[in-house]
Amino acid sequence: MNTGLFSDRTGGLSRRNLLLAAGAAATLANYHNIARAATTAGTFTIGEVRQDEDVFAYVDRVKGSFDQTTYQQVIGAANEFKEGDQAIGVGAFNEATRSNARALLANTKIGDLYRRPLFQDDLQQLIWQSTDQAQYAQVKDWTMGQLKEFLLAEPEDRIKGIMNGLTSDTIGCVPKLMSDAELVSISGKIFNVMPGTKLGAKGYMGARIQPNSPTDHPDDILFQVFDAFSYATGDIVIGTNPVDSTVASVAIVERTLKDVVDTFKLQDVIPWCVLAHIDVQAEVSDSFPKTVATMFQSLAGTDDCNKIFDITIDKIMKYARSKKDERYGLYFETGQGSEFTNGAANGVDMMILESRKYGFSRAVGFELAKVQPQGAWLHVNDVAGFIGPEVFKSREQLVRCCLEDLVMGKLHGLTIGLDVCTTLHMTVSLEDLDWCQDRIMPANPAYLIALPTKNDPMLSYLTTSFQDHVRLRKNFGFKVNDAMWDFYKRIGVVGKDDDYTTHYGDPLWVYYQYRLAKGDTRSMDEVYAEGRQKMREIDDRGVDMATGHGTEIWDLNPPLAVKVKGLYDDAKVSLWAELTPEFIAAVPGVVPVRTLSQDRNDYIAHPVTGEMLSPESIKDVERLRDSWGKNIPQGQIVISDGLNAKAIMDDGHLQPYLDEMRRLLAEADVTMSDKNIMVTSGRVRAGYRIGEVLFANADPNSFRGILHIIGERPGTTHHAYSVYITVAKGKRWAEKDIDHDITKLVSNVADTALSPKEAARETLTIIREVVGKGVNGSRRYG
């Protein structure tokens, strides 16, 4: 009898946040949905439409009766072009089709859309239940064209008098009929203000400080907050994306953020948040009371996709009620395309599904308002552009997406901000982001993300810098929330004249103020010397700190600007790098395989091709399985290039992890395959497919696992990789439905970030958690 690590299970699975290299927070539950998405991708054509014909009359005429699929296609065809709609077969074939779809939609009555949802599930029921019936009665006989004209012509108070009577499908349809300028016009006159603040008010544009660290190091996080404060930036939330989502690790980050807020006496001004899964945050709150302020969760627009995110309506409503009598509530993130990339769009276009997320948020806000005495503290961040080119590719599409989402969010009554962002495998440059920001700002989002530079040091994507906030405030006349602006005056970054002081762009000055607030009696020179040493260490860990400025006060200082440009250029090179034959051959016991991606371009443009093995490669994996006979090992290591082959090939990256991992597993009595499967053009799901082939005949009641080492998005100094840890019983592997819902993650592995040997030890800790064995703790906190 095997008494090793995989031999028994005595406890439940622990949840761990997935920061997926592909960009989404979680993915689909059924592999076969991916295959369907690949085979049904395409466009939809609408021929001649008749005068005054609406969507339903058209469908009846061309199909002979109502047809749900055709209905979904007509509604989708009214969208501006985005690759994600085309991928599920609801994109317009050409401009004539798009124009015809819009004509049909404009003639369609709101009441008919209400009665015929594009997709019906529990979320749709919630949206119906939370739609104000008295307001709905006012508009149900309007056509969508009439609704559009009402929104364009009427002032805010009249719009607010009917918008709670609009379902999410209706709200998701109206921007389809509008130009960018019309979307700006509507967004620029609807404002949903956070209670007791100016956040979300007209003329105010705030910031979520995003102090991410490749290693969750408290100093990295702390000093990025000081850096933000030195640019008078940050007022709605300080929110860190954690690398390690164990309860103990998240608690450390929560306490780090809480300490800043407490020390500066900002408890009633700005909350903090660690963006782990909401269940993990709840565990932290239970285990370490008073360490959690705002609670975060990603939302999807279908029950199927929310299940993959491990949330339900009941769960989120429970967490809303748990905020009873607290000042701070919930923080949601959304983004067009998450359902389609997860295989859970159910034939519905990306805009409608995004609108349904806002409908979910609106309903939660109503619940939160029942228990929060000062009013519901709830805001939404639309993460537009984070997934990649499979959703949309260009800067024009990014602007369009942001404007659509602002209008839909505001019409749902939400305080909505934006992450105007791009991945390194999109065709949106550093300069393009400035262009996008300038075109979006007249729509007055409630807030934007804020980083020391445009480049996130952990998530490897591009978004808004502290300096961008300064420029946008200057050029568009935006203000920071009054209470936070008063704080910036209090610490001397802003003067009595509301202009910046000589301490602008000096995080050491803010650190000095922080030490003074803690009662530190050392001299300014001593505190500055300590701060400089900490900043040198932070730089060594690959986290850039902005100081000072260039020609304009919103320019990066010249050396840092050169460095950021260098990281961008290196990312573009890394993205197209390929595993060399020499490197592959040098990997011990290597079994080389390929996916269906024809080349690197196909891999980047069509992610699904990187998730399925080629027929020849399936045979290679089957031969490996057959060579085991009945002696099926408990684990298999898989290595993929991912989005950065350099992360795998750099010296000191792969081999130290392999050596240490195999040593630790041997000590734990885990039998491992002596082969290393090397995947060219491999994405995360390729590892699941390999495991399903290898372990299909394993004991249904014993654990088997895949450790998938894969290159992360490029864009930082680290060339980091992640390890996706998927451990399940043989029965689950045989069912061939493995996906991210059971996968755990160790990320940011590199010789300059989380060291490969440390990563191996963390991998073992996670495996122990999954199989219910004793765990000594996470890699950092003992």
Short mmCIF file of N, CA and C in Angstrom, two decimals, residues 54-175:
data_model
loop_
_atom_site.label_atom_id
_atom_site.label_comp_id
_atom_site.label_asym_id
_atom_site.label_seq_id
_atom_site.Cartn_x
_atom_site.Cartn_y
_atom_site.Cartn_z
N ASP A 54 -38.98 44.74 -37.20
CA ASP A 54 -38.14 44.66 -36.01
C ASP A 54 -37.42 43.31 -35.98
N VAL A 55 -36.63 43.11 -34.94
CA VAL A 55 -35.82 41.90 -34.83
C VAL A 55 -36.69 40.65 -34.89
N PHE A 56 -37.79 40.66 -34.17
CA PHE A 56 -38.61 39.44 -34.05
C PHE A 56 -39.37 39.15 -35.35
N ALA A 57 -39.83 40.20 -36.00
CA ALA A 57 -40.50 39.99 -37.30
C ALA A 57 -39.52 39.45 -38.33
N TYR A 58 -38.29 39.96 -38.29
CA TYR A 58 -37.28 39.47 -39.23
C TYR A 58 -36.97 37.99 -38.98
N VAL A 59 -36.78 37.63 -37.73
CA VAL A 59 -36.47 36.23 -37.41
C VAL A 59 -37.62 35.33 -37.84
N ASP A 60 -38.84 35.73 -37.55
CA ASP A 60 -40.00 34.93 -37.96
C ASP A 60 -40.05 34.78 -39.48
N ARG A 61 -39.73 35.86 -40.20
CA ARG A 61 -39.81 35.82 -41.66
C ARG A 61 -38.76 34.89 -42.26
N VAL A 62 -37.52 34.97 -41.77
CA VAL A 62 -36.46 34.19 -42.42
C VAL A 62 -36.40 32.76 -41.90
N LYS A 63 -36.94 32.52 -40.69
CA LYS A 63 -36.86 31.16 -40.11
C LYS A 63 -38.22 30.46 -40.09
N GLY A 64 -39.29 31.18 -40.35
CA GLY A 64 -40.61 30.58 -40.32
C GLY A 64 -41.27 30.63 -38.96
N SER A 65 -40.49 30.84 -37.92
CA SER A 65 -40.97 30.99 -36.54
C SER A 65 -39.81 31.54 -35.73
N PHE A 66 -40.06 31.79 -34.45
CA PHE A 66 -38.98 32.32 -33.62
C PHE A 66 -37.85 31.30 -33.50
N ASP A 67 -36.63 31.79 -33.63
CA ASP A 67 -35.44 30.94 -33.50
C ASP A 67 -34.43 31.66 -32.61
N GLN A 68 -34.08 31.08 -31.46
CA GLN A 68 -33.23 31.74 -30.48
C GLN A 68 -31.84 32.03 -31.03
N THR A 69 -31.27 31.09 -31.76
CA THR A 69 -29.92 31.29 -32.29
C THR A 69 -29.88 32.47 -33.26
N THR A 70 -30.85 32.52 -34.17
CA THR A 70 -30.89 33.63 -35.12
C THR A 70 -31.12 34.95 -34.39
N TYR A 71 -31.95 34.93 -33.38
CA TYR A 71 -32.18 36.12 -32.55
C TYR A 71 -30.86 36.61 -31.96
N GLN A 72 -30.09 35.69 -31.36
CA GLN A 72 -28.80 36.07 -30.79
C GLN A 72 -27.86 36.62 -31.85
N GLN A 73 -27.90 36.04 -33.04
CA GLN A 73 -27.01 36.49 -34.11
C GLN A 73 -27.38 37.89 -34.60
N VAL A 74 -28.66 38.17 -34.73
CA VAL A 74 -29.08 39.50 -35.17
C VAL A 74 -28.64 40.56 -34.16
N ILE A 75 -28.87 40.28 -32.88
CA ILE A 75 -28.48 41.24 -31.83
C ILE A 75 -26.96 41.41 -31.83
N GLY A 76 -26.22 40.32 -31.95
CA GLY A 76 -24.76 40.41 -31.99
C GLY A 76 -24.25 41.16 -33.20
N ALA A 77 -24.92 41.00 -34.34
CA ALA A 77 -24.48 41.65 -35.57
C ALA A 77 -24.60 43.16 -35.50
N ALA A 78 -25.37 43.68 -34.56
CA ALA A 78 -25.51 45.13 -34.41
C ALA A 78 -24.29 45.76 -33.75
N ASN A 79 -23.39 44.95 -33.20
CA ASN A 79 -22.20 45.48 -32.53
C ASN A 79 -21.19 46.03 -33.52
N GLU A 80 -20.39 47.00 -33.04
CA GLU A 80 -19.15 47.32 -33.74
C GLU A 80 -18.28 46.06 -33.75
N PHE A 81 -17.45 45.92 -34.79
CA PHE A 81 -16.68 44.69 -34.94
C PHE A 81 -15.70 44.48 -33.79
N LYS A 82 -15.73 43.28 -33.22
CA LYS A 82 -14.71 42.80 -32.28
C LYS A 82 -14.50 41.32 -32.56
N GLU A 83 -13.26 40.89 -32.46
CA GLU A 83 -12.92 39.50 -32.78
C GLU A 83 -13.69 38.51 -31.92
N GLY A 84 -13.98 38.87 -30.67
CA GLY A 84 -14.66 37.95 -29.78
C GLY A 84 -16.06 37.58 -30.23
N ASP A 85 -16.79 38.54 -30.81
CA ASP A 85 -18.12 38.22 -31.32
C ASP A 85 -18.04 37.29 -32.53
N GLN A 86 -17.06 37.55 -33.38
CA GLN A 86 -16.90 36.69 -34.55
C GLN A 86 -16.56 35.26 -34.14
N ALA A 87 -15.82 35.13 -33.05
CA ALA A 87 -15.38 33.80 -32.62
C ALA A 87 -16.54 32.89 -32.25
N ILE A 88 -17.66 33.48 -31.80
CA ILE A 88 -18.80 32.62 -31.45
C ILE A 88 -19.91 32.72 -32.49
N GLY A 89 -19.61 33.33 -33.65
CA GLY A 89 -20.55 33.31 -34.75
C GLY A 89 -21.66 34.33 -34.70
N VAL A 90 -21.47 35.42 -33.93
CA VAL A 90 -22.52 36.44 -33.85
C VAL A 90 -22.03 37.79 -34.36
N GLY A 91 -20.90 37.81 -35.05
CA GLY A 91 -20.40 39.04 -35.62
C GLY A 91 -20.99 39.29 -37.00
N ALA A 92 -21.15 40.57 -37.36
CA ALA A 92 -21.70 40.92 -38.67
C ALA A 92 -20.70 40.59 -39.77
N PHE A 93 -21.22 40.08 -40.89
CA PHE A 93 -20.37 39.73 -42.03
C PHE A 93 -19.76 40.98 -42.66
N ASN A 94 -20.51 42.08 -42.70
CA ASN A 94 -20.02 43.31 -43.31
C ASN A 94 -20.81 44.48 -42.76
N GLU A 95 -20.48 45.69 -43.22
CA GLU A 95 -21.15 46.89 -42.72
C GLU A 95 -22.63 46.91 -43.09
N ALA A 96 -22.97 46.35 -44.25
CA ALA A 96 -24.37 46.30 -44.64
C ALA A 96 -25.18 45.48 -43.65
N THR A 97 -24.63 44.32 -43.24
CA THR A 97 -25.30 43.50 -42.23
C THR A 97 -25.42 44.25 -40.91
N ARG A 98 -24.34 44.93 -40.54
CA ARG A 98 -24.37 45.68 -39.27
C ARG A 98 -25.44 46.77 -39.32
N SER A 99 -25.51 47.47 -40.42
CA SER A 99 -26.52 48.52 -40.57
C SER A 99 -27.93 47.95 -40.53
N ASN A 100 -28.13 46.82 -41.19
CA ASN A 100 -29.45 46.19 -41.18
C ASN A 100 -29.83 45.70 -39.79
N ALA A 101 -28.87 45.14 -39.07
CA ALA A 101 -29.13 44.67 -37.70
C ALA A 101 -29.53 45.84 -36.81
N ARG A 102 -28.88 46.97 -36.97
CA ARG A 102 -29.20 48.14 -36.17
C ARG A 102 -30.58 48.69 -36.51
N ALA A 103 -30.93 48.64 -37.79
CA ALA A 103 -32.27 49.10 -38.19
C ALA A 103 -33.35 48.23 -37.55
N LEU A 104 -33.13 46.92 -37.55
CA LEU A 104 -34.08 46.00 -36.92
C LEU A 104 -34.17 46.26 -35.42
N LEU A 105 -33.02 46.45 -34.80
CA LEU A 105 -32.99 46.67 -33.35
C LEU A 105 -33.67 47.99 -32.99
N ALA A 106 -33.43 49.02 -33.76
CA ALA A 106 -34.03 50.33 -33.46
C ALA A 106 -35.56 50.26 -33.50
N ASN A 107 -36.11 49.37 -34.30
CA ASN A 107 -37.58 49.22 -34.41
C ASN A 107 -38.17 48.30 -33.35
N THR A 108 -37.33 47.66 -32.55
CA THR A 108 -37.78 46.65 -31.59
C THR A 108 -38.20 47.30 -30.28
N LYS A 109 -39.31 46.85 -29.72
CA LYS A 109 -39.83 47.43 -28.48
C LYS A 109 -39.10 46.87 -27.26
N ILE A 110 -38.96 47.72 -26.26
CA ILE A 110 -38.31 47.33 -25.00
C ILE A 110 -39.07 46.17 -24.36
N GLY A 111 -40.37 46.22 -24.39
CA GLY A 111 -41.17 45.14 -23.79
C GLY A 111 -40.93 43.80 -24.45
N ASP A 112 -40.71 43.79 -25.76
CA ASP A 112 -40.43 42.53 -26.45
C ASP A 112 -39.07 41.98 -26.05
N LEU A 113 -38.08 42.86 -25.89
CA LEU A 113 -36.77 42.41 -25.41
C LEU A 113 -36.88 41.85 -23.99
N TYR A 114 -37.72 42.47 -23.17
CA TYR A 114 -37.93 42.01 -21.80
C TYR A 114 -38.46 40.58 -21.79
N ARG A 115 -39.43 40.33 -22.67
CA ARG A 115 -40.06 39.01 -22.68
C ARG A 115 -39.21 37.95 -23.36
N ARG A 116 -38.23 38.34 -24.17
CA ARG A 116 -37.39 37.40 -24.89
C ARG A 116 -35.92 37.62 -24.54
N PRO A 117 -35.47 37.20 -23.37
CA PRO A 117 -34.05 37.39 -23.04
C PRO A 117 -33.16 36.60 -23.99
N LEU A 118 -31.98 37.11 -24.21
CA LEU A 118 -31.04 36.43 -25.12
C LEU A 118 -30.53 35.11 -24.53
N PHE A 119 -30.55 35.02 -23.21
CA PHE A 119 -30.20 33.76 -22.56
C PHE A 119 -30.83 33.77 -21.18
N GLN A 120 -31.42 32.66 -20.80
CA GLN A 120 -32.15 32.62 -19.53
C GLN A 120 -31.48 31.66 -18.56
N ASP A 121 -31.12 32.18 -17.40
CA ASP A 121 -30.55 31.38 -16.32
C ASP A 121 -30.88 32.09 -15.01
N ASP A 122 -30.26 31.68 -13.91
CA ASP A 122 -30.57 32.31 -12.62
C ASP A 122 -30.21 33.79 -12.61
N LEU A 123 -29.13 34.15 -13.31
CA LEU A 123 -28.76 35.56 -13.36
C LEU A 123 -29.83 36.39 -14.06
N GLN A 124 -30.40 35.84 -15.13
CA GLN A 124 -31.48 36.56 -15.80
C GLN A 124 -32.68 36.72 -14.86
N GLN A 125 -32.98 35.70 -14.08
CA GLN A 125 -34.08 35.81 -13.11
C GLN A 125 -33.80 36.93 -12.11
N LEU A 126 -32.55 37.01 -11.64
CA LEU A 126 -32.17 38.08 -10.71
C LEU A 126 -32.36 39.45 -11.35
N ILE A 127 -31.98 39.58 -12.61
CA ILE A 127 -32.12 40.86 -13.31
C ILE A 127 -33.59 41.24 -13.43
N TRP A 128 -34.44 40.29 -13.76
CA TRP A 128 -35.88 40.57 -13.81
C TRP A 128 -36.39 41.02 -12.43
N GLN A 129 -35.98 40.28 -11.40
CA GLN A 129 -36.46 40.58 -10.05
C GLN A 129 -36.03 41.96 -9.57
N SER A 130 -34.88 42.42 -10.01
CA SER A 130 -34.35 43.70 -9.54
C SER A 130 -34.64 44.85 -10.49
N THR A 131 -35.48 44.61 -11.51
CA THR A 131 -35.91 45.66 -12.43
C THR A 131 -37.14 46.35 -11.84
N ASP A 132 -37.08 47.66 -11.74
CA ASP A 132 -38.17 48.44 -11.17
C ASP A 132 -39.39 48.38 -12.11
N GLN A 133 -40.46 47.76 -11.64
CA GLN A 133 -41.60 47.52 -12.51
C GLN A 133 -42.37 48.80 -12.84
N ALA A 134 -42.41 49.75 -11.92
CA ALA A 134 -43.10 51.01 -12.20
C ALA A 134 -42.36 51.79 -13.29
N GLN A 135 -41.04 51.78 -13.21
CA GLN A 135 -40.25 52.46 -14.25
C GLN A 135 -40.33 51.70 -15.56
N TYR A 136 -40.33 50.38 -15.49
CA TYR A 136 -40.46 49.58 -16.71
C TYR A 136 -41.78 49.87 -17.43
N ALA A 137 -42.82 50.06 -16.66
CA ALA A 137 -44.12 50.33 -17.27
C ALA A 137 -44.10 51.62 -18.09
N GLN A 138 -43.24 52.56 -17.70
CA GLN A 138 -43.15 53.82 -18.45
C GLN A 138 -42.52 53.64 -19.83
N VAL A 139 -41.66 52.62 -19.97
CA VAL A 139 -40.84 52.53 -21.19
C VAL A 139 -41.13 51.30 -22.03
N LYS A 140 -41.93 50.38 -21.57
CA LYS A 140 -42.05 49.08 -22.22
C LYS A 140 -42.55 49.18 -23.66
N ASP A 141 -43.30 50.23 -23.98
CA ASP A 141 -43.82 50.37 -25.34
C ASP A 141 -42.93 51.22 -26.23
N TRP A 142 -41.82 51.71 -25.68
CA TRP A 142 -40.87 52.46 -26.50
C TRP A 142 -40.11 51.50 -27.40
N THR A 143 -39.71 51.98 -28.56
CA THR A 143 -38.74 51.23 -29.36
C THR A 143 -37.34 51.56 -28.86
N MET A 144 -36.38 50.75 -29.25
CA MET A 144 -34.99 51.02 -28.87
C MET A 144 -34.52 52.33 -29.50
N GLY A 145 -35.02 52.65 -30.68
CA GLY A 145 -34.67 53.92 -31.29
C GLY A 145 -35.18 55.10 -30.47
N GLN A 146 -36.38 54.96 -29.92
CA GLN A 146 -36.92 56.01 -29.05
C GLN A 146 -36.12 56.13 -27.76
N LEU A 147 -35.70 54.99 -27.21
CA LEU A 147 -34.87 55.02 -26.00
C LEU A 147 -33.56 55.75 -26.28
N LYS A 148 -32.95 55.44 -27.41
CA LYS A 148 -31.70 56.13 -27.77
C LYS A 148 -31.91 57.64 -27.80
N GLU A 149 -32.94 58.09 -28.47
CA GLU A 149 -33.17 59.53 -28.59
C GLU A 149 -33.49 60.16 -27.24
N PHE A 150 -34.21 59.43 -26.39
CA PHE A 150 -34.49 59.92 -25.03
C PHE A 150 -33.19 60.14 -24.27
N LEU A 151 -32.29 59.16 -24.32
CA LEU A 151 -31.03 59.25 -23.58
C LEU A 151 -30.17 60.40 -24.09
N LEU A 152 -30.20 60.63 -25.38
CA LEU A 152 -29.39 61.71 -25.95
C LEU A 152 -29.97 63.09 -25.64
N ALA A 153 -31.31 63.18 -25.57
CA ALA A 153 -31.95 64.48 -25.47
C ALA A 153 -32.23 64.94 -24.04
N GLU A 154 -32.47 63.99 -23.13
CA GLU A 154 -32.97 64.35 -21.81
C GLU A 154 -31.84 64.53 -20.79
N PRO A 155 -32.10 65.31 -19.74
CA PRO A 155 -31.10 65.51 -18.69
C PRO A 155 -31.01 64.32 -17.75
N GLU A 156 -30.03 64.38 -16.87
CA GLU A 156 -29.73 63.25 -15.97
C GLU A 156 -30.93 62.86 -15.11
N ASP A 157 -31.64 63.82 -14.55
CA ASP A 157 -32.71 63.45 -13.62
C ASP A 157 -33.82 62.67 -14.32
N ARG A 158 -34.12 63.00 -15.56
CA ARG A 158 -35.15 62.26 -16.29
C ARG A 158 -34.65 60.86 -16.66
N ILE A 159 -33.38 60.77 -17.02
CA ILE A 159 -32.80 59.45 -17.33
C ILE A 159 -32.84 58.56 -16.09
N LYS A 160 -32.48 59.12 -14.95
CA LYS A 160 -32.50 58.34 -13.71
C LYS A 160 -33.92 57.95 -13.30
N GLY A 161 -34.89 58.62 -13.83
CA GLY A 161 -36.27 58.28 -13.54
C GLY A 161 -36.77 57.04 -14.25
N ILE A 162 -36.01 56.55 -15.23
CA ILE A 162 -36.46 55.35 -15.95
C ILE A 162 -35.41 54.24 -16.01
N MET A 163 -34.15 54.52 -15.64
CA MET A 163 -33.11 53.55 -15.96
C MET A 163 -33.18 52.28 -15.11
N ASN A 164 -33.76 52.33 -13.92
CA ASN A 164 -33.92 51.10 -13.14
C ASN A 164 -35.04 50.22 -13.69
N GLY A 165 -35.80 50.76 -14.65
CA GLY A 165 -36.82 49.96 -15.32
C GLY A 165 -36.30 49.26 -16.57
N LEU A 166 -35.02 49.42 -16.86
CA LEU A 166 -34.40 48.78 -18.03
C LEU A 166 -33.66 47.52 -17.60
N THR A 167 -33.94 46.42 -18.28
CA THR A 167 -33.19 45.19 -18.00
C THR A 167 -31.80 45.31 -18.60
N SER A 168 -30.95 44.39 -18.23
CA SER A 168 -29.58 44.42 -18.73
C SER A 168 -29.52 44.14 -20.22
N ASP A 169 -30.42 43.31 -20.75
CA ASP A 169 -30.45 43.10 -22.19
C ASP A 169 -30.76 44.40 -22.92
N THR A 170 -31.72 45.16 -22.41
CA THR A 170 -32.08 46.43 -23.03
C THR A 170 -30.93 47.42 -22.96
N ILE A 171 -30.33 47.53 -21.77
CA ILE A 171 -29.20 48.45 -21.61
C ILE A 171 -28.03 48.01 -22.50
N GLY A 172 -27.83 46.70 -22.64
CA GLY A 172 -26.75 46.20 -23.48
C GLY A 172 -26.99 46.41 -24.96
N CYS A 173 -28.24 46.62 -25.34
CA CYS A 173 -28.56 46.84 -26.76
C CYS A 173 -28.43 48.29 -27.19
N VAL A 174 -28.71 49.23 -26.30
CA VAL A 174 -28.79 50.62 -26.74
C VAL A 174 -27.45 51.18 -27.23
N PRO A 175 -26.29 50.84 -26.65
CA PRO A 175 -25.04 51.38 -27.20
C PRO A 175 -24.74 50.87 -28.61
#
